Amino acid sequence: MNVPSLLDLDGEQRKVIDLPFDGCYIITGATGAGKSVMAIYRAWMLATAGRAVTLLTHSNLLHQYLGQLAPDLTEALDVTTYHRWIRKFWCEHFETDLPKIDDDGWNYDWVEMQRNCIRKKVRSAAHLVIDEGQNLPVGLYQFCRIIGIDITIIADQNEPIGDDQTTVAEMCRILAVGADPIVLHENRRSTREIALLASKFAMDTRREMSLPRRGGCSPRVLRVSSLKQFLGEVRQRFDKHPEQSVGIICRSTYLLREVQGELTQLGLSKYTQAYVNGDQYRNTVDFSMRPIRILSTASMKGLEFDSVFVPDLDAYTEDPTSVEARLRFFVLCSRAREDLCFAHRGPREPAIVATIPESVLLRLTG
């Protein structure tokens, strides 16, 4: 992520900087609008003002990503995941176990937790900054209202909402947010060509997406005979731009490990990192070194790379008109800043891209 200096922030972004230090606020906007940057700046402003502030994420990899960027602004900032925060908070205030509603321990009994806080009159004078807030459950925001904690929520306006997620309207209602959400409109991440491709998978077709002015090369689909052939493209890109980050985004962890092995065979192991949630050998990424990063679609939210390579386009076999398929591809395309390349091995392009015109998505033979 390229974090701009305070002087480089534009008018939209400065509205976030100028928010009061007390109360609840919501910042929303399209993918690529720089919402995570503003999450870091908002947390920095609060910490500078002497507030006890915690920056929360849902994803462990996004937590690592922001946690490595935040010290560039301030050391007085705790960056953690929502699960770690809620468990730590409970241990600090209660001697009983955190109430849960499943055996895995990842789904909490929010109603019982709220009752306990009311009985014990638990309150918090801290401030939470929540990135990707739409991915967290309604119960969390109801819990935060009960304990009186101030919150700044950064949420994606293009997200369809599942059972364990929360809409911006629900956040405003639950937290009694008085001010209208600050909306970041401009795509500050991708080139015009990449943003145009991503727009073909946008969920809200009623609102025309604003395209960036910055131009670049067109996204492309390669038909290749092998994974090794495709990774030759990765090698070529890395050799040409060794200072830039490369994201290889796989649909399965099996392919992820295969890609890591093939890159080792190509002599790129010292430049490569892989992330698999729950894998003790692949559960951390240092974003300051080894610029080739291999990850799954499950971990890609909130991240960005100079170049994105997708080696398994053939794996996208679901109905291309479904909400889930379109959202996944929209997010996938939007991870790239400068360069975006897909590969397939089958005789035909997968349906998810088959209707995209050549003027938007180039077709090449590897």
CSV table of C-alpha atoms in Angstrom, one decimal:
chain,number,residue,atom,x,y,z
A,1,MET,CA,0.0,0.0,0.0
A,2,ASN,CA,1.2,3.5,-0.9
A,3,VAL,CA,0.5,5.7,2.2
A,4,PRO,CA,0.4,9.3,1.1
A,5,SER,CA,1.8,12.0,3.3
A,6,LEU,CA,-0.6,14.3,5.3
A,7,LEU,CA,0.1,17.1,2.8
A,8,ASP,CA,-0.8,14.9,-0.1
A,9,LEU,CA,-4.3,14.1,1.1
A,10,ASP,CA,-7.1,15.6,-1.0
A,11,GLY,CA,-10.4,17.2,0.1
A,12,GLU,CA,-12.3,14.0,0.6
A,13,GLN,CA,-9.6,12.5,2.7
A,14,ARG,CA,-9.1,15.6,4.8
A,15,LYS,CA,-12.8,15.3,5.9
A,16,VAL,CA,-11.7,12.1,7.7
A,17,ILE,CA,-8.7,13.9,9.3
A,18,ASP,CA,-10.9,16.7,10.5
A,19,LEU,CA,-13.4,14.4,12.3
A,20,PRO,CA,-14.0,15.1,16.1
A,21,PHE,CA,-12.1,12.8,18.5
A,22,ASP,CA,-15.3,11.8,20.3
A,23,GLY,CA,-18.4,9.9,18.9
A,24,CYS,CA,-19.2,7.4,16.2
A,25,TYR,CA,-18.5,8.0,12.5
A,26,ILE,CA,-18.7,6.0,9.3
A,27,ILE,CA,-16.5,6.3,6.2
A,28,THR,CA,-17.5,4.5,3.1
A,29,GLY,CA,-16.6,4.4,-0.6
A,30,ALA,CA,-15.8,2.2,-3.5
A,31,THR,CA,-13.1,-0.4,-3.7
A,32,GLY,CA,-9.7,1.3,-4.3
A,33,ALA,CA,-10.8,4.6,-2.8
A,34,GLY,CA,-8.1,4.5,-0.1
A,35,LYS,CA,-10.3,3.5,2.8
A,36,SER,CA,-7.6,1.5,4.6
A,37,VAL,CA,-5.2,4.4,4.3
A,38,MET,CA,-7.8,6.6,6.0
A,39,ALA,CA,-8.3,3.9,8.7
A,40,ILE,CA,-4.6,4.3,9.6
A,41,TYR,CA,-4.7,8.1,9.5
A,42,ARG,CA,-7.9,8.2,11.6
A,43,ALA,CA,-6.3,5.9,14.2
A,44,TRP,CA,-3.1,8.0,14.1
A,45,MET,CA,-5.0,11.2,14.7
A,46,LEU,CA,-6.8,9.7,17.7
A,47,ALA,CA,-3.6,8.3,19.2
A,48,THR,CA,-1.9,11.7,18.7
A,49,ALA,CA,-4.7,13.3,20.6
A,50,GLY,CA,-4.1,10.9,23.5
A,51,ARG,CA,-7.0,8.5,22.9
A,52,ALA,CA,-6.6,4.8,23.7
A,53,VAL,CA,-7.2,3.5,20.1
A,54,THR,CA,-7.3,0.1,18.5
A,55,LEU,CA,-7.4,-0.6,14.8
A,56,LEU,CA,-9.5,-3.7,14.1
A,57,THR,CA,-9.7,-5.9,11.0
A,58,HIS,CA,-11.6,-9.2,10.4
A,59,SER,CA,-8.8,-10.8,8.3
A,60,ASN,CA,-5.6,-11.9,9.9
A,61,LEU,CA,-3.6,-11.1,6.8
A,62,LEU,CA,-5.1,-7.6,6.6
A,63,HIS,CA,-4.2,-7.2,10.3
A,64,GLN,CA,-0.6,-8.0,9.5
A,65,TYR,CA,-0.6,-5.6,6.5
A,66,LEU,CA,-2.0,-2.6,8.4
A,67,GLY,CA,0.1,-3.5,11.5
A,68,GLN,CA,3.3,-3.2,9.5
A,69,LEU,CA,2.2,0.2,8.0
A,70,ALA,CA,0.9,1.9,11.1
A,71,PRO,CA,4.3,2.3,12.9
A,72,ASP,CA,5.4,4.6,10.0
A,73,LEU,CA,3.0,7.1,11.6
A,74,THR,CA,2.9,6.2,15.3
A,75,GLU,CA,3.9,3.4,17.7
A,76,ALA,CA,1.1,4.3,20.0
A,77,LEU,CA,-1.4,2.2,18.1
A,78,ASP,CA,-2.7,-1.3,18.7
A,79,VAL,CA,-3.6,-3.2,15.5
A,80,THR,CA,-5.4,-6.5,16.0
A,81,THR,CA,-8.2,-8.7,14.7
A,82,TYR,CA,-11.7,-8.5,15.9
A,83,HIS,CA,-11.6,-11.9,17.5
A,84,ARG,CA,-8.5,-11.1,19.5
A,85,TRP,CA,-9.9,-7.8,20.6
A,86,ILE,CA,-13.2,-9.2,21.8
A,87,ARG,CA,-11.5,-12.0,23.7
A,88,LYS,CA,-9.0,-9.7,25.3
A,89,PHE,CA,-11.7,-7.2,26.3
A,90,TRP,CA,-13.7,-10.0,27.9
A,91,CYS,CA,-10.8,-11.4,29.9
A,92,GLU,CA,-10.1,-7.9,31.2
A,93,HIS,CA,-13.6,-7.4,32.6
A,94,PHE,CA,-14.9,-10.9,33.4
A,95,GLU,CA,-13.6,-14.1,35.0
A,96,THR,CA,-16.1,-16.3,33.1
A,97,ASP,CA,-15.5,-17.7,29.7
A,98,LEU,CA,-16.6,-15.7,26.7
A,99,PRO,CA,-20.2,-16.9,25.8
A,100,LYS,CA,-20.3,-18.8,22.5
A,101,ILE,CA,-23.0,-20.4,20.4
A,102,ASP,CA,-20.8,-23.0,18.6
A,103,ASP,CA,-18.2,-25.6,19.3
A,104,ASP,CA,-15.6,-24.0,17.1
A,105,GLY,CA,-15.6,-20.9,19.3
A,106,TRP,CA,-15.8,-18.3,16.5
A,107,ASN,CA,-19.5,-17.3,17.0
A,108,TYR,CA,-20.4,-15.4,20.1
A,109,ASP,CA,-23.5,-15.2,22.2
A,110,TRP,CA,-23.9,-11.5,21.8
A,111,VAL,CA,-27.1,-11.3,23.7
A,112,GLU,CA,-25.6,-12.9,26.8
A,113,MET,CA,-22.5,-10.8,26.5
A,114,GLN,CA,-24.6,-7.6,26.5
A,115,ARG,CA,-26.6,-8.8,29.5
A,116,ASN,CA,-23.3,-9.4,31.4
A,117,CYS,CA,-22.0,-6.0,30.5
A,118,ILE,CA,-25.3,-4.3,31.6
A,119,ARG,CA,-25.3,-6.2,34.9
A,120,LYS,CA,-21.7,-5.3,35.7
A,121,LYS,CA,-22.0,-1.8,34.2
A,122,VAL,CA,-19.0,-2.3,31.9
A,123,ARG,CA,-18.0,0.8,30.0
A,124,SER,CA,-15.1,1.7,27.8
A,125,ALA,CA,-13.5,5.1,27.2
A,126,ALA,CA,-11.4,3.8,24.3
A,127,HIS,CA,-11.9,4.3,20.5
A,128,LEU,CA,-12.1,1.6,17.9
A,129,VAL,CA,-11.3,2.1,14.3
A,130,ILE,CA,-12.7,-0.8,12.3
A,131,ASP,CA,-11.5,-1.5,8.7
A,132,GLU,CA,-13.7,-3.5,6.4
A,133,GLY,CA,-16.5,-3.0,8.9
A,134,GLN,CA,-19.2,-4.5,6.7
A,135,ASN,CA,-17.6,-7.9,7.3
A,136,LEU,CA,-18.3,-7.9,11.0
A,137,PRO,CA,-21.5,-9.0,12.6
A,138,VAL,CA,-24.4,-6.9,13.8
A,139,GLY,CA,-23.9,-8.3,17.3
A,140,LEU,CA,-20.5,-6.6,17.6
A,141,TYR,CA,-22.0,-3.1,17.0
A,142,GLN,CA,-24.8,-3.8,19.4
A,143,PHE,CA,-22.2,-4.8,22.0
A,144,CYS,CA,-20.1,-1.7,21.4
A,145,ARG,CA,-23.2,0.5,21.9
A,146,ILE,CA,-23.9,-1.2,25.3
A,147,ILE,CA,-20.3,-0.6,26.5
A,148,GLY,CA,-20.4,3.0,25.2
A,149,ILE,CA,-17.2,2.8,23.2
A,150,ASP,CA,-16.5,5.3,20.4
A,151,ILE,CA,-16.1,3.8,16.9
A,152,THR,CA,-15.0,5.0,13.5
A,153,ILE,CA,-16.1,2.4,10.9
A,154,ILE,CA,-14.6,2.1,7.4
A,155,ALA,CA,-16.9,0.1,5.2
A,156,ASP,CA,-17.1,-0.8,1.5
A,157,GLN,CA,-20.2,0.5,-0.2
A,158,ASN,CA,-20.2,-2.2,-2.9
A,159,GLU,CA,-20.4,-5.2,-0.6
A,160,PRO,CA,-23.4,-7.6,-0.7
A,161,ILE,CA,-24.2,-8.5,2.9
A,162,GLY,CA,-24.3,-12.0,4.3
A,163,ASP,CA,-25.7,-13.3,7.5
A,164,ASP,CA,-22.6,-12.5,9.5
A,165,GLN,CA,-22.1,-9.0,8.0
A,166,THR,CA,-23.6,-5.6,8.6
A,167,THR,CA,-24.9,-2.9,6.3
A,168,VAL,CA,-24.0,0.8,6.6
A,169,ALA,CA,-27.6,1.6,7.4
A,170,GLU,CA,-27.6,-1.0,10.2
A,171,MET,CA,-24.4,0.5,11.6
A,172,CYS,CA,-25.9,4.0,11.6
A,173,ARG,CA,-29.0,2.9,13.3
A,174,ILE,CA,-27.4,0.7,16.0
A,175,LEU,CA,-24.8,3.3,16.9
A,176,ALA,CA,-27.1,6.3,16.5
A,177,VAL,CA,-24.6,7.9,14.2
A,178,GLY,CA,-25.7,11.5,13.8
A,179,ALA,CA,-23.5,12.6,10.9
A,180,ASP,CA,-23.9,11.3,7.4
A,181,PRO,CA,-21.2,8.9,6.3
A,182,ILE,CA,-18.1,10.4,4.6
A,183,VAL,CA,-18.0,9.0,1.1
A,184,LEU,CA,-14.6,8.5,-0.7
A,185,HIS,CA,-15.5,8.5,-4.4
A,186,GLU,CA,-12.2,8.4,-6.3
A,187,ASN,CA,-10.3,5.2,-7.2
A,188,ARG,CA,-6.8,6.0,-6.0
A,189,ARG,CA,-5.4,2.5,-6.5
A,190,SER,CA,-5.8,1.1,-10.0
A,191,THR,CA,-5.1,2.3,-13.5
A,192,ARG,CA,-8.0,3.3,-15.7
A,193,GLU,CA,-7.8,0.0,-17.7
A,194,ILE,CA,-7.9,-2.2,-14.6
A,195,ALA,CA,-10.7,-0.2,-13.0
A,196,LEU,CA,-12.7,-0.5,-16.3
A,197,LEU,CA,-12.4,-4.3,-16.2
A,198,ALA,CA,-13.4,-4.4,-12.5
A,199,SER,CA,-16.4,-2.2,-13.3
A,200,LYS,CA,-17.8,-5.0,-15.6
A,201,PHE,CA,-18.3,-7.1,-12.4
A,202,ALA,CA,-19.7,-4.2,-10.2
A,203,MET,CA,-22.9,-5.1,-8.3
A,204,ASP,CA,-24.6,-1.7,-8.5
A,205,THR,CA,-25.1,-1.2,-12.3
A,206,ARG,CA,-27.4,1.8,-11.6
A,207,ARG,CA,-24.5,4.0,-10.7
A,208,GLU,CA,-21.7,4.5,-13.2
A,209,MET,CA,-18.3,4.0,-11.6
A,210,SER,CA,-15.8,6.9,-11.7
A,211,LEU,CA,-12.7,5.8,-13.6
A,212,PRO,CA,-9.2,7.0,-12.7
A,213,ARG,CA,-7.3,9.3,-15.0
A,214,ARG,CA,-4.1,7.3,-14.6
A,215,GLY,CA,-3.6,5.0,-17.6
A,216,GLY,CA,-1.5,1.9,-18.0
A,217,CYS,CA,-1.5,-1.5,-19.9
A,218,SER,CA,-4.6,-3.4,-20.5
A,219,PRO,CA,-5.4,-6.5,-18.4
A,220,ARG,CA,-4.9,-9.7,-20.3
A,221,VAL,CA,-5.8,-13.4,-20.4
A,222,LEU,CA,-3.2,-15.9,-21.4
A,223,ARG,CA,-3.9,-19.4,-22.7
A,224,VAL,CA,-1.1,-21.5,-21.4
A,225,SER,CA,-0.1,-25.2,-21.6
A,226,SER,CA,1.2,-25.4,-18.0
A,227,LEU,CA,1.6,-23.6,-14.7
A,228,LYS,CA,5.3,-23.4,-15.3
A,229,GLN,CA,4.7,-21.5,-18.5
A,230,PHE,CA,2.5,-19.0,-16.8
A,231,LEU,CA,5.0,-18.5,-13.9
A,232,GLY,CA,7.5,-17.6,-16.6
A,233,GLU,CA,5.3,-14.4,-17.0
A,234,VAL,CA,5.7,-13.7,-13.3
A,235,ARG,CA,9.4,-14.2,-13.6
A,236,GLN,CA,9.6,-11.8,-16.5
A,237,ARG,CA,7.6,-9.1,-14.7
A,238,PHE,CA,9.7,-9.5,-11.6
A,239,ASP,CA,12.9,-9.3,-13.5
A,240,LYS,CA,11.7,-6.1,-15.2
A,241,HIS,CA,10.4,-4.4,-12.0
A,242,PRO,CA,12.1,-6.0,-9.0
A,243,GLU,CA,11.1,-3.1,-6.7
A,244,GLN,CA,7.4,-3.7,-7.3
A,245,SER,CA,5.1,-6.1,-5.4
A,246,VAL,CA,3.6,-9.1,-7.1
A,247,GLY,CA,0.4,-10.9,-5.8
A,248,ILE,CA,-0.3,-14.4,-7.1
A,249,ILE,CA,-3.9,-15.1,-6.1
A,250,CYS,CA,-5.1,-18.7,-6.1
A,251,ARG,CA,-8.5,-20.2,-5.7
A,252,SER,CA,-7.2,-23.2,-3.7
A,253,THR,CA,-4.5,-23.7,-1.1
A,254,TYR,CA,-3.3,-26.8,-3.1
A,255,LEU,CA,-2.5,-24.6,-6.1
A,256,LEU,CA,-1.0,-22.0,-3.8
A,257,ARG,CA,1.6,-24.6,-2.5
A,258,GLU,CA,2.2,-25.8,-6.0
A,259,VAL,CA,2.9,-22.3,-7.2
A,260,GLN,CA,5.4,-21.8,-4.3
A,261,GLY,CA,7.2,-25.0,-5.3
A,262,GLU,CA,7.4,-24.0,-8.9
A,263,LEU,CA,8.8,-20.6,-8.1
A,264,THR,CA,11.4,-22.3,-5.9
A,265,GLN,CA,12.4,-24.3,-9.0
A,266,LEU,CA,12.7,-21.1,-10.9
A,267,GLY,CA,15.2,-19.8,-8.3
A,268,LEU,CA,12.8,-17.2,-6.8
A,269,SER,CA,12.3,-18.7,-3.3
A,270,LYS,CA,14.3,-15.9,-1.6
A,271,TYR,CA,11.8,-13.4,-3.1
A,272,THR,CA,8.7,-15.3,-2.4
A,273,GLN,CA,6.2,-15.5,0.6
A,274,ALA,CA,3.0,-17.6,0.9
A,275,TYR,CA,0.1,-17.1,3.2
A,276,VAL,CA,-2.3,-19.9,4.3
A,277,ASN,CA,-4.6,-19.2,7.2
A,278,GLY,CA,-3.9,-21.8,9.9
A,279,ASP,CA,-0.7,-23.1,8.4
A,280,GLN,CA,2.1,-22.7,10.9
A,281,TYR,CA,4.7,-22.5,8.2
A,282,ARG,CA,2.7,-20.0,6.0
A,283,ASN,CA,0.8,-17.8,8.5
A,284,THR,CA,2.8,-14.6,8.4
A,285,VAL,CA,3.9,-12.2,5.7
A,286,ASP,CA,6.5,-9.5,5.9
A,287,PHE,CA,5.3,-6.8,3.5
A,288,SER,CA,8.6,-4.9,3.7
A,289,MET,CA,10.6,-7.7,2.0
A,290,ARG,CA,10.3,-10.6,-0.5
A,291,PRO,CA,7.9,-8.9,-2.9
A,292,ILE,CA,6.3,-12.0,-4.5
A,293,ARG,CA,3.3,-12.9,-2.3
A,294,ILE,CA,1.1,-16.0,-2.9
A,295,LEU,CA,-2.3,-16.0,-1.3
A,296,SER,CA,-5.8,-17.3,-1.7
A,297,THR,CA,-8.9,-15.5,-2.7
A,298,ALA,CA,-10.1,-16.0,0.9
A,299,SER,CA,-7.3,-13.7,2.1
A,300,MET,CA,-7.2,-11.0,-0.6
A,301,LYS,CA,-9.7,-8.5,0.8
A,302,GLY,CA,-8.1,-5.1,1.6
A,303,LEU,CA,-4.7,-5.9,0.0
A,304,GLU,CA,-3.2,-4.4,-3.1
A,305,PHE,CA,-0.2,-5.3,-5.3
A,306,ASP,CA,1.6,-3.5,-8.2
A,307,SER,CA,1.0,-6.6,-10.3
A,308,VAL,CA,-1.6,-9.4,-9.8
A,309,PHE,CA,-1.4,-12.8,-11.5
A,310,VAL,CA,-4.3,-15.3,-11.4
A,311,PRO,CA,-3.0,-18.7,-12.5
A,312,ASP,CA,-6.3,-20.7,-12.3
A,313,LEU,CA,-9.0,-18.9,-14.3
A,314,ASP,CA,-10.4,-22.4,-15.2
A,315,ALA,CA,-11.4,-22.8,-11.5
A,316,TYR,CA,-14.0,-20.1,-11.8
A,317,THR,CA,-16.8,-22.4,-13.1
A,318,GLU,CA,-19.8,-21.0,-11.1
A,319,ASP,CA,-22.7,-19.1,-12.7
A,320,PRO,CA,-21.0,-15.9,-13.9
A,321,THR,CA,-24.2,-13.9,-13.2
A,322,SER,CA,-24.4,-14.8,-9.6
A,323,VAL,CA,-23.8,-12.2,-6.9
A,324,GLU,CA,-21.0,-14.2,-5.3
A,325,ALA,CA,-19.1,-14.8,-8.5
A,326,ARG,CA,-19.3,-11.2,-9.6
A,327,LEU,CA,-18.2,-9.9,-6.3
A,328,ARG,CA,-15.3,-12.3,-6.0
A,329,PHE,CA,-14.1,-11.2,-9.5
A,330,PHE,CA,-14.6,-7.5,-8.8
A,331,VAL,CA,-12.5,-7.8,-5.6
A,332,LEU,CA,-9.9,-9.9,-7.5
A,333,CYS,CA,-9.5,-7.4,-10.3
A,334,SER,CA,-9.4,-4.5,-7.8
A,335,ARG,CA,-6.3,-5.8,-6.0
A,336,ALA,CA,-4.0,-4.7,-8.9
A,337,ARG,CA,-2.5,-1.3,-9.2
A,338,GLU,CA,-0.5,-1.5,-12.5
A,339,ASP,CA,-0.7,-4.9,-14.1
A,340,LEU,CA,-3.3,-7.7,-14.1
A,341,CYS,CA,-2.9,-11.1,-15.8
A,342,PHE,CA,-5.1,-14.2,-15.9
A,343,ALA,CA,-4.3,-17.7,-17.2
A,344,HIS,CA,-6.4,-20.6,-18.4
A,345,ARG,CA,-5.4,-23.9,-19.9
A,346,GLY,CA,-8.8,-25.2,-21.2
A,347,PRO,CA,-9.8,-24.9,-24.9
A,348,ARG,CA,-12.4,-22.2,-24.0
A,349,GLU,CA,-12.3,-19.2,-21.7
A,350,PRO,CA,-14.3,-19.5,-18.5
A,351,ALA,CA,-17.7,-17.9,-18.8
A,352,ILE,CA,-16.8,-15.3,-16.1
A,353,VAL,CA,-14.7,-13.4,-18.7
A,354,ALA,CA,-16.0,-14.8,-22.0
A,355,THR,CA,-18.3,-11.8,-22.7
A,356,ILE,CA,-15.7,-9.1,-21.8
A,357,PRO,CA,-14.7,-7.3,-25.0
A,358,GLU,CA,-11.1,-7.5,-26.4
A,359,SER,CA,-10.9,-3.7,-25.9
A,360,VAL,CA,-11.1,-4.2,-22.2
A,361,LEU,CA,-9.4,-7.6,-21.7
A,362,LEU,CA,-6.7,-8.7,-24.1
A,363,ARG,CA,-6.5,-12.3,-25.2
A,364,LEU,CA,-3.0,-13.8,-25.8
A,365,THR,CA,-1.4,-17.2,-26.3
A,366,GLY,CA,1.5,-17.9,-23.9
